[in-house]
Amino acid sequence: MGDEDKGQYMGGVKLLEGDEVFGVAHLFASFNDTFVHVTDLSGRETLVRVTGGMKVKADRDESSPYAAMLAAQDVAARCKELGLTALHIKVRGTGGNKSRSPGPGAQSALRALARNGMKIGRIEDVTPIPSDSTRRKSGRRGRRL
């Protein structure tokens, strides 16, 4: 009973030195904007959310890698304030009957998180892929170039 605790408490869980505190970073990268949204492990509570559109003035730059990098830097700084040291990443493209590839900001946002001192756990692609979709935009003979 005379033991001194050499840890701190985070969310009701006692942490020892060297333990990682994980969150989940949801990266949604479309061709119009990039969202960097960090939640707790259950995904219920939002800890911080920054978009590319919050970082740049011009509408055409919202989805750019530069805007995504600035957003991810803000998120990493706020995560450190909250005590998170590591993140699991869930990358999402637009999906559905639209493009399945993530937008241009996804890779730069992920790199910015790693460079700003966040440890990366698992990286998962959660782009919604339809088993049988609604009809895709464009006519019967497709888009003619």
Tab-separated table of N, CA and C in Angstrom:
chain	number	residue	atom	x	y	z
A	1	MET	N	0.805	-1.186	0.000
A	1	MET	CA	0.000	0.000	0.000
A	1	MET	C	0.851	1.253	0.000
A	2	GLY	N	2.157	1.091	0.141
A	2	GLY	CA	3.045	2.245	0.101
A	2	GLY	C	3.577	2.475	-1.301
A	3	ASP	N	3.074	1.686	-2.264
A	3	ASP	CA	3.542	1.857	-3.641
A	3	ASP	C	3.107	3.208	-4.185
A	4	GLU	N	4.036	3.848	-4.866
A	4	GLU	CA	3.691	5.099	-5.541
A	4	GLU	C	3.318	4.771	-6.979
A	5	ASP	N	2.213	5.341	-7.433
A	5	ASP	CA	1.789	5.107	-8.812
A	5	ASP	C	2.717	5.841	-9.753
A	6	LYS	N	3.286	5.110	-10.704
A	6	LYS	CA	4.156	5.734	-11.691
A	6	LYS	C	3.426	5.876	-13.011
A	7	GLY	N	2.150	6.167	-12.955
A	7	GLY	CA	1.364	6.313	-14.171
A	7	GLY	C	0.349	7.413	-14.004
A	8	GLN	N	-0.391	7.638	-15.053
A	8	GLN	CA	-1.458	8.633	-15.005
A	8	GLN	C	-2.735	7.976	-15.496
A	9	TYR	N	-3.850	8.654	-15.280
A	9	TYR	CA	-5.135	8.117	-15.688
A	9	TYR	C	-5.625	8.827	-16.928
A	10	MET	N	-6.086	8.061	-17.916
A	10	MET	CA	-6.631	8.632	-19.151
A	10	MET	C	-7.931	7.908	-19.445
A	11	GLY	N	-9.040	8.598	-19.315
A	11	GLY	CA	-10.337	7.988	-19.590
A	11	GLY	C	-10.656	6.832	-18.665
A	12	GLY	N	-10.222	6.917	-17.397
A	12	GLY	CA	-10.514	5.877	-16.428
A	12	GLY	C	-9.573	4.692	-16.492
A	13	VAL	N	-8.593	4.716	-17.389
A	13	VAL	CA	-7.648	3.618	-17.530
A	13	VAL	C	-6.283	4.097	-17.067
A	14	LYS	N	-5.639	3.313	-16.197
A	14	LYS	CA	-4.334	3.710	-15.704
A	14	LYS	C	-3.275	3.404	-16.755
A	15	LEU	N	-2.452	4.400	-17.045
A	15	LEU	CA	-1.406	4.245	-18.049
A	15	LEU	C	-0.051	4.181	-17.378
A	16	LEU	N	0.770	3.280	-17.827
A	16	LEU	CA	2.150	3.241	-17.383
A	16	LEU	C	2.992	4.025	-18.366
A	17	GLU	N	4.183	4.383	-17.937
A	17	GLU	CA	5.059	5.095	-18.861
A	17	GLU	C	5.408	4.168	-20.012
A	18	GLY	N	5.385	4.707	-21.217
A	18	GLY	CA	5.675	3.909	-22.398
A	18	GLY	C	4.434	3.340	-23.060
A	19	ASP	N	3.289	3.412	-22.386
A	19	ASP	CA	2.043	2.952	-23.008
A	19	ASP	C	1.580	3.963	-24.046
A	20	GLU	N	1.014	3.461	-25.122
A	20	GLU	CA	0.461	4.332	-26.159
A	20	GLU	C	-1.018	4.560	-25.885
A	21	VAL	N	-1.468	5.785	-26.106
A	21	VAL	CA	-2.890	6.103	-25.985
A	21	VAL	C	-3.417	6.269	-27.404
A	22	PHE	N	-4.309	5.357	-27.813
A	22	PHE	CA	-4.765	5.328	-29.201
A	22	PHE	C	-6.062	6.090	-29.397
A	23	GLY	N	-6.200	6.662	-30.584
A	23	GLY	CA	-7.446	7.216	-31.083
A	23	GLY	C	-7.624	6.682	-32.496
A	24	VAL	N	-8.716	7.059	-33.138
A	24	VAL	CA	-8.961	6.642	-34.521
A	24	VAL	C	-9.071	7.888	-35.379
A	25	ALA	N	-8.227	7.976	-36.415
A	25	ALA	CA	-8.277	9.107	-37.344
A	25	ALA	C	-9.036	8.668	-38.587
A	26	HIS	N	-10.175	9.295	-38.826
A	26	HIS	CA	-10.975	9.012	-40.012
A	26	HIS	C	-10.591	10.042	-41.067
A	27	LEU	N	-9.900	9.601	-42.130
A	27	LEU	CA	-9.506	10.496	-43.219
A	27	LEU	C	-10.496	10.307	-44.358
A	28	PHE	N	-11.307	11.310	-44.614
A	28	PHE	CA	-12.225	11.250	-45.754
A	28	PHE	C	-11.687	12.192	-46.815
A	29	ALA	N	-11.212	11.619	-47.917
A	29	ALA	CA	-10.592	12.418	-48.970
A	29	ALA	C	-11.398	12.272	-50.250
A	30	SER	N	-12.213	13.275	-50.547
A	30	SER	CA	-12.918	13.303	-51.821
A	30	SER	C	-12.150	14.238	-52.747
A	31	PHE	N	-12.689	14.476	-53.928
A	31	PHE	CA	-12.015	15.383	-54.850
A	31	PHE	C	-12.459	16.823	-54.633
A	32	ASN	N	-13.302	17.062	-53.621
A	32	ASN	CA	-13.731	18.415	-53.290
A	32	ASN	C	-13.227	18.896	-51.941
A	33	ASP	N	-12.893	18.002	-51.033
A	33	ASP	CA	-12.451	18.406	-49.703
A	33	ASP	C	-11.760	17.226	-49.028
A	34	THR	N	-11.046	17.504	-47.933
A	34	THR	CA	-10.411	16.461	-47.139
A	34	THR	C	-10.758	16.689	-45.676
A	35	PHE	N	-11.298	15.677	-45.015
A	35	PHE	CA	-11.641	15.755	-43.599
A	35	PHE	C	-10.643	14.923	-42.802
A	36	VAL	N	-10.132	15.466	-41.712
A	36	VAL	CA	-9.324	14.705	-40.762
A	36	VAL	C	-10.093	14.750	-39.448
A	37	HIS	N	-10.633	13.611	-39.032
A	37	HIS	CA	-11.585	13.550	-37.926
A	37	HIS	C	-11.093	12.495	-36.943
A	38	VAL	N	-10.731	12.915	-35.728
A	38	VAL	CA	-10.195	11.986	-34.734
A	38	VAL	C	-11.260	11.713	-33.676
A	39	THR	N	-11.499	10.422	-33.418
A	39	THR	CA	-12.454	10.009	-32.396
A	39	THR	C	-11.745	9.114	-31.388
A	40	ASP	N	-12.476	8.740	-30.323
A	40	ASP	CA	-11.949	7.733	-29.417
A	40	ASP	C	-12.030	6.369	-30.118
A	41	LEU	N	-11.572	5.325	-29.441
A	41	LEU	CA	-11.493	4.013	-30.095
A	41	LEU	C	-12.861	3.466	-30.484
A	42	SER	N	-13.898	3.809	-29.738
A	42	SER	CA	-15.226	3.307	-30.083
A	42	SER	C	-15.815	4.064	-31.266
A	43	GLY	N	-15.312	5.270	-31.542
A	43	GLY	CA	-15.824	6.070	-32.639
A	43	GLY	C	-17.018	6.919	-32.252
A	44	ARG	N	-17.398	6.889	-30.979
A	44	ARG	CA	-18.588	7.623	-30.546
A	44	ARG	C	-18.307	9.083	-30.257
A	45	GLU	N	-17.155	9.368	-29.685
A	45	GLU	CA	-16.893	10.732	-29.244
A	45	GLU	C	-15.862	11.397	-30.144
A	46	THR	N	-16.224	12.523	-30.725
A	46	THR	CA	-15.305	13.285	-31.562
A	46	THR	C	-14.348	14.053	-30.674
A	47	LEU	N	-13.052	13.895	-30.918
A	47	LEU	CA	-12.058	14.640	-30.155
A	47	LEU	C	-11.636	15.897	-30.902
A	48	VAL	N	-11.393	15.770	-32.196
A	48	VAL	CA	-11.030	16.938	-33.008
A	48	VAL	C	-11.378	16.644	-34.462
A	49	ARG	N	-11.830	17.674	-35.172
A	49	ARG	CA	-12.146	17.521	-36.597
A	49	ARG	C	-11.744	18.799	-37.319
A	50	VAL	N	-10.902	18.656	-38.346
A	50	VAL	CA	-10.457	19.797	-39.150
A	50	VAL	C	-10.571	19.396	-40.612
A	51	THR	N	-10.993	20.330	-41.463
A	51	THR	CA	-11.105	20.044	-42.890
A	51	THR	C	-10.129	20.911	-43.668
A	52	GLY	N	-9.886	20.528	-44.915
A	52	GLY	CA	-9.033	21.339	-45.776
A	52	GLY	C	-9.645	22.697	-46.057
A	53	GLY	N	-10.973	22.757	-46.116
A	53	GLY	CA	-11.658	24.017	-46.375
A	53	GLY	C	-11.528	25.013	-45.239
A	54	MET	N	-11.230	24.534	-44.025
A	54	MET	CA	-11.021	25.439	-42.894
A	54	MET	C	-9.644	26.085	-42.943
A	55	LYS	N	-8.743	25.564	-43.759
A	55	LYS	CA	-7.354	26.016	-43.767
A	55	LYS	C	-7.007	26.912	-44.942
A	56	VAL	N	-7.762	26.863	-46.028
A	56	VAL	CA	-7.441	27.676	-47.205
A	56	VAL	C	-8.647	28.521	-47.587
A	57	LYS	N	-8.386	29.615	-48.300
A	57	LYS	CA	-9.453	30.536	-48.681
A	57	LYS	C	-10.176	30.088	-49.953
A	58	ALA	N	-9.404	29.696	-50.977
A	58	ALA	CA	-10.000	29.408	-52.285
A	58	ALA	C	-10.711	28.052	-52.273
A	59	ASP	N	-11.897	28.003	-52.867
A	59	ASP	CA	-12.672	26.762	-52.906
A	59	ASP	C	-11.949	25.657	-53.663
A	60	ARG	N	-11.201	26.030	-54.691
A	60	ARG	CA	-10.552	25.008	-55.518
A	60	ARG	C	-9.395	24.333	-54.782
A	61	ASP	N	-8.910	24.944	-53.684
A	61	ASP	CA	-7.769	24.385	-52.956
A	61	ASP	C	-8.173	23.514	-51.771
A	62	GLU	N	-9.476	23.341	-51.538
A	62	GLU	CA	-9.920	22.604	-50.358
A	62	GLU	C	-9.421	21.162	-50.346
A	63	SER	N	-9.351	20.536	-51.514
A	63	SER	CA	-8.950	19.130	-51.565
A	63	SER	C	-7.461	18.953	-51.838
A	64	SER	N	-6.708	20.042	-51.887
A	64	SER	CA	-5.290	19.959	-52.263
A	64	SER	C	-4.474	19.274	-51.162
A	65	PRO	N	-3.347	18.683	-51.530
A	65	PRO	CA	-2.482	18.065	-50.526
A	65	PRO	C	-1.978	19.066	-49.483
A	66	TYR	N	-1.774	20.310	-49.889
A	66	TYR	CA	-1.295	21.329	-48.952
A	66	TYR	C	-2.338	21.605	-47.868
A	67	ALA	N	-3.596	21.755	-48.256
A	67	ALA	CA	-4.661	21.997	-47.278
A	67	ALA	C	-4.812	20.797	-46.344
A	68	ALA	N	-4.690	19.585	-46.895
A	68	ALA	CA	-4.792	18.380	-46.071
A	68	ALA	C	-3.644	18.307	-45.076
A	69	MET	N	-2.454	18.722	-45.512
A	69	MET	CA	-1.295	18.721	-44.621
A	69	MET	C	-1.496	19.705	-43.467
A	70	LEU	N	-2.002	20.911	-43.770
A	70	LEU	CA	-2.252	21.898	-42.720
A	70	LEU	C	-3.303	21.392	-41.729
A	71	ALA	N	-4.348	20.759	-42.252
A	71	ALA	CA	-5.395	20.218	-41.382
A	71	ALA	C	-4.835	19.131	-40.471
A	72	ALA	N	-4.004	18.247	-41.024
A	72	ALA	CA	-3.436	17.155	-40.235
A	72	ALA	C	-2.474	17.677	-39.177
A	73	GLN	N	-1.740	18.749	-39.475
A	73	GLN	CA	-0.845	19.338	-38.476
A	73	GLN	C	-1.640	19.886	-37.292
A	74	ASP	N	-2.756	20.562	-37.585
A	74	ASP	CA	-3.621	21.061	-36.516
A	74	ASP	C	-4.157	19.920	-35.658
A	75	VAL	N	-4.585	18.855	-36.322
A	75	VAL	CA	-5.137	17.704	-35.613
A	75	VAL	C	-4.080	17.065	-34.721
A	76	ALA	N	-2.857	16.911	-35.235
A	76	ALA	CA	-1.789	16.291	-34.448
A	76	ALA	C	-1.469	17.126	-33.210
A	77	ALA	N	-1.443	18.446	-33.371
A	77	ALA	CA	-1.157	19.318	-32.228
A	77	ALA	C	-2.253	19.192	-31.162
A	78	ARG	N	-3.498	19.161	-31.603
A	78	ARG	CA	-4.618	19.058	-30.650
A	78	ARG	C	-4.638	17.686	-29.973
A	79	CYS	N	-4.279	16.631	-30.714
A	79	CYS	CA	-4.232	15.288	-30.129
A	79	CYS	C	-3.179	15.209	-29.032
A	80	LYS	N	-2.044	15.863	-29.248
A	80	LYS	CA	-1.000	15.866	-28.224
A	80	LYS	C	-1.470	16.585	-26.967
A	81	GLU	N	-2.217	17.677	-27.146
A	81	GLU	CA	-2.772	18.380	-25.987
A	81	GLU	C	-3.716	17.478	-25.196
A	82	LEU	N	-4.489	16.670	-25.912
A	82	LEU	CA	-5.454	15.784	-25.260
A	82	LEU	C	-4.807	14.528	-24.681
A	83	GLY	N	-3.546	14.279	-25.019
A	83	GLY	CA	-2.845	13.129	-24.467
A	83	GLY	C	-2.804	11.909	-25.358
A	84	LEU	N	-3.280	12.015	-26.603
A	84	LEU	CA	-3.183	10.885	-27.533
A	84	LEU	C	-1.765	10.805	-28.075
A	85	THR	N	-1.238	9.599	-28.164
A	85	THR	CA	0.112	9.439	-28.698
A	85	THR	C	0.134	8.622	-29.982
A	86	ALA	N	-0.939	7.894	-30.278
A	86	ALA	CA	-0.945	7.023	-31.453
A	86	ALA	C	-2.341	7.007	-32.066
A	87	LEU	N	-2.381	6.714	-33.367
A	87	LEU	CA	-3.650	6.727	-34.096
A	87	LEU	C	-3.768	5.501	-34.990
A	88	HIS	N	-4.952	4.919	-35.021
A	88	HIS	CA	-5.311	3.981	-36.079
A	88	HIS	C	-5.944	4.829	-37.178
A	89	ILE	N	-5.645	4.527	-38.441
A	89	ILE	CA	-6.107	5.352	-39.556
A	89	ILE	C	-7.172	4.595	-40.342
A	90	LYS	N	-8.274	5.271	-40.640
A	90	LYS	CA	-9.289	4.722	-41.544
A	90	LYS	C	-9.424	5.692	-42.708
A	91	VAL	N	-8.974	5.263	-43.889
A	91	VAL	CA	-9.000	6.113	-45.082
A	91	VAL	C	-10.259	5.789	-45.872
A	92	ARG	N	-10.973	6.834	-46.277
A	92	ARG	CA	-12.222	6.640	-47.008
A	92	ARG	C	-12.238	7.526	-48.239
A	93	GLY	N	-12.568	6.932	-49.387
A	93	GLY	CA	-12.802	7.695	-50.606
A	93	GLY	C	-14.290	7.978	-50.729
A	94	THR	N	-14.699	8.547	-51.854
A	94	THR	CA	-16.110	8.878	-52.020
A	94	THR	C	-16.960	7.611	-52.082
A	95	GLY	N	-16.568	6.658	-52.914
A	95	GLY	CA	-17.224	5.364	-52.953
A	95	GLY	C	-18.633	5.391	-53.503
A	96	GLY	N	-19.395	4.345	-53.201
A	96	GLY	CA	-20.736	4.207	-53.759
A	96	GLY	C	-20.629	3.970	-55.253
A	97	ASN	N	-21.438	4.689	-56.045
A	97	ASN	CA	-21.311	4.527	-57.493
A	97	ASN	C	-20.407	5.603	-58.080
A	98	LYS	N	-19.642	6.280	-57.224
A	98	LYS	CA	-18.649	7.253	-57.685
A	98	LYS	C	-17.259	6.650	-57.544
A	99	SER	N	-16.236	7.504	-57.537
A	99	SER	CA	-14.852	7.033	-57.541
A	99	SER	C	-14.506	6.278	-56.258
A	100	ARG	N	-13.809	5.159	-56.404
A	100	ARG	CA	-13.408	4.371	-55.246
A	100	ARG	C	-12.043	4.781	-54.718
A	101	SER	N	-11.294	5.580	-55.482
A	101	SER	CA	-9.963	5.980	-55.025
A	101	SER	C	-10.074	7.240	-54.173
A	102	PRO	N	-9.299	7.316	-53.087
A	102	PRO	CA	-9.345	8.524	-52.263
A	102	PRO	C	-8.773	9.716	-53.010
A	103	GLY	N	-9.131	10.905	-52.581
A	103	GLY	CA	-8.703	12.132	-53.249
A	103	GLY	C	-7.236	12.434	-53.032
A	104	PRO	N	-6.773	13.569	-53.552
A	104	PRO	CA	-5.349	13.900	-53.500
A	104	PRO	C	-4.828	14.217	-52.100
A	105	GLY	N	-5.709	14.508	-51.154
A	105	GLY	CA	-5.244	14.911	-49.830
A	105	GLY	C	-4.981	13.775	-48.869
A	106	ALA	N	-5.384	12.551	-49.203
A	106	ALA	CA	-5.303	11.445	-48.243
A	106	ALA	C	-3.867	11.116	-47.861
A	107	GLN	N	-3.011	10.977	-48.853
A	107	GLN	CA	-1.639	10.566	-48.572
A	107	GLN	C	-0.872	11.640	-47.819
A	108	SER	N	-1.046	12.897	-48.209
A	108	SER	CA	-0.301	13.963	-47.544
A	108	SER	C	-0.798	14.164	-46.112
A	109	ALA	N	-2.095	13.953	-45.858
A	109	ALA	CA	-2.607	14.066	-44.492
A	109	ALA	C	-2.013	12.972	-43.610
A	110	LEU	N	-1.930	11.768	-44.142
A	110	LEU	CA	-1.371	10.663	-43.375
A	110	LEU	C	0.105	10.894	-43.071
A	111	ARG	N	0.839	11.391	-44.060
A	111	ARG	CA	2.262	11.672	-43.847
A	111	ARG	C	2.462	12.787	-42.835
A	112	ALA	N	1.591	13.801	-42.879
A	112	ALA	CA	1.710	14.916	-41.937
A	112	ALA	C	1.440	14.454	-40.508
A	113	LEU	N	0.473	13.545	-40.327
A	113	LEU	CA	0.218	13.014	-38.987
A	113	LEU	C	1.448	12.283	-38.454
A	114	ALA	N	2.075	11.476	-39.318
A	114	ALA	CA	3.246	10.713	-38.897
A	114	ALA	C	4.432	11.628	-38.603
A	115	ARG	N	4.611	12.658	-39.410
A	115	ARG	CA	5.744	13.564	-39.219
A	115	ARG	C	5.609	14.434	-37.981
A	116	ASN	N	4.378	14.675	-37.553
A	116	ASN	CA	4.165	15.521	-36.387
A	116	ASN	C	4.127	14.730	-35.086
A	117	GLY	N	4.716	13.556	-35.097
A	117	GLY	CA	4.944	12.829	-33.857
A	117	GLY	C	3.870	11.838	-33.454
A	118	MET	N	2.847	11.639	-34.275
A	118	MET	CA	1.829	10.644	-33.937
A	118	MET	C	2.302	9.274	-34.427
A	119	LYS	N	2.217	8.275	-33.563
A	119	LYS	CA	2.544	6.922	-34.001
A	119	LYS	C	1.330	6.365	-34.749
A	120	ILE	N	1.603	5.604	-35.799
A	120	ILE	CA	0.540	5.058	-36.638
A	120	ILE	C	0.361	3.582	-36.304
A	121	GLY	N	-0.868	3.194	-35.967
A	121	GLY	CA	-1.170	1.792	-35.680
A	121	GLY	C	-1.540	1.067	-36.956
A	122	ARG	N	-2.809	0.819	-37.151
A	122	ARG	CA	-3.281	0.130	-38.349
A	122	ARG	C	-3.843	1.134	-39.342
A	123	ILE	N	-3.656	0.841	-40.624
A	123	ILE	CA	-4.228	1.663	-41.689
A	123	ILE	C	-5.237	0.790	-42.429
A	124	GLU	N	-6.461	1.293	-42.535
A	124	GLU	CA	-7.545	0.506	-43.123
A	124	GLU	C	-8.283	1.354	-44.150
A	125	ASP	N	-8.665	0.726	-45.264
A	125	ASP	CA	-9.462	1.419	-46.274
A	125	ASP	C	-10.928	1.077	-46.024
A	126	VAL	N	-11.745	2.097	-45.750
A	126	VAL	CA	-13.155	1.862	-45.439
A	126	VAL	C	-14.069	2.513	-46.476
A	127	THR	N	-13.571	2.645	-47.712
A	127	THR	CA	-14.386	3.214	-48.786
A	127	THR	C	-15.600	2.331	-49.031
A	128	PRO	N	-16.809	2.907	-49.046
A	128	PRO	CA	-17.992	2.075	-49.272
A	128	PRO	C	-18.037	1.538	-50.701
A	129	ILE	N	-18.117	0.230	-50.827
A	129	ILE	CA	-18.168	-0.409	-52.143
A	129	ILE	C	-19.507	-1.130	-52.251
A	130	PRO	N	-20.327	-0.779	-53.244
A	130	PRO	CA	-21.666	-1.372	-53.321
A	130	PRO	C	-21.608	-2.810	-53.809
A	131	SER	N	-22.508	-3.646	-53.269
A	131	SER	CA	-22.615	-5.006	-53.780
A	131	SER	C	-23.422	-4.997	-55.076
A	132	ASP	N	-24.416	-4.139	-55.156
A	132	ASP	CA	-25.097	-3.887	-56.418
A	132	ASP	C	-25.669	-2.486	-56.317
A	133	SER	N	-25.156	-1.604	-57.138
A	133	SER	CA	-25.363	-0.180	-56.940
A	133	SER	C	-26.611	0.335	-57.634
A	134	THR	N	-26.951	1.577	-57.303
A	134	THR	CA	-27.935	2.297	-58.092
A	134	THR	C	-27.286	2.666	-59.418
A	135	ARG	N	-28.092	3.105	-60.351
A	135	ARG	CA	-27.580	3.401	-61.683
A	135	ARG	C	-26.620	4.579	-61.647
A	136	ARG	N	-25.501	4.420	-62.326
A	136	ARG	CA	-24.471	5.439	-62.342
A	136	ARG	C	-24.860	6.622	-63.221
A	137	LYS	N	-24.358	7.810	-62.860
A	137	LYS	CA	-24.638	9.013	-63.637
A	137	LYS	C	-24.058	8.877	-65.045
A	138	SER	N	-24.694	9.457	-66.020
A	138	SER	CA	-24.388	9.451	-67.463
A	138	SER	C	-25.373	8.521	-68.158
A	139	GLY	N	-25.534	8.729	-69.420
A	139	GLY	CA	-26.628	8.094	-70.151
A	139	GLY	C	-26.381	6.652	-70.509
A	140	ARG	N	-27.253	6.153	-71.372
A	140	ARG	CA	-27.218	4.752	-71.769
A	140	ARG	C	-25.909	4.387	-72.442
A	141	ARG	N	-25.351	5.286	-73.240
A	141	ARG	CA	-24.121	4.977	-73.974
A	141	ARG	C	-22.888	5.509	-73.276
A	142	GLY	N	-23.015	5.959	-72.040
A	142	GLY	CA	-21.845	6.386	-71.279
A	142	GLY	C	-21.394	7.787	-71.619
A	143	ARG	N	-20.329	8.205	-70.980
A	143	ARG	CA	-19.796	9.542	-71.191
A	143	ARG	C	-18.907	9.519	-72.416
A	144	ARG	N	-19.245	10.332	-73.409
A	144	ARG	CA	-18.470	10.359	-74.649
A	144	ARG	C	-17.527	11.544	-74.610
A	145	LEU	N	-16.265	11.276	-74.840
A	145	LEU	CA	-15.250	12.337	-74.753
A	145	LEU	C	-15.004	12.989	-76.091
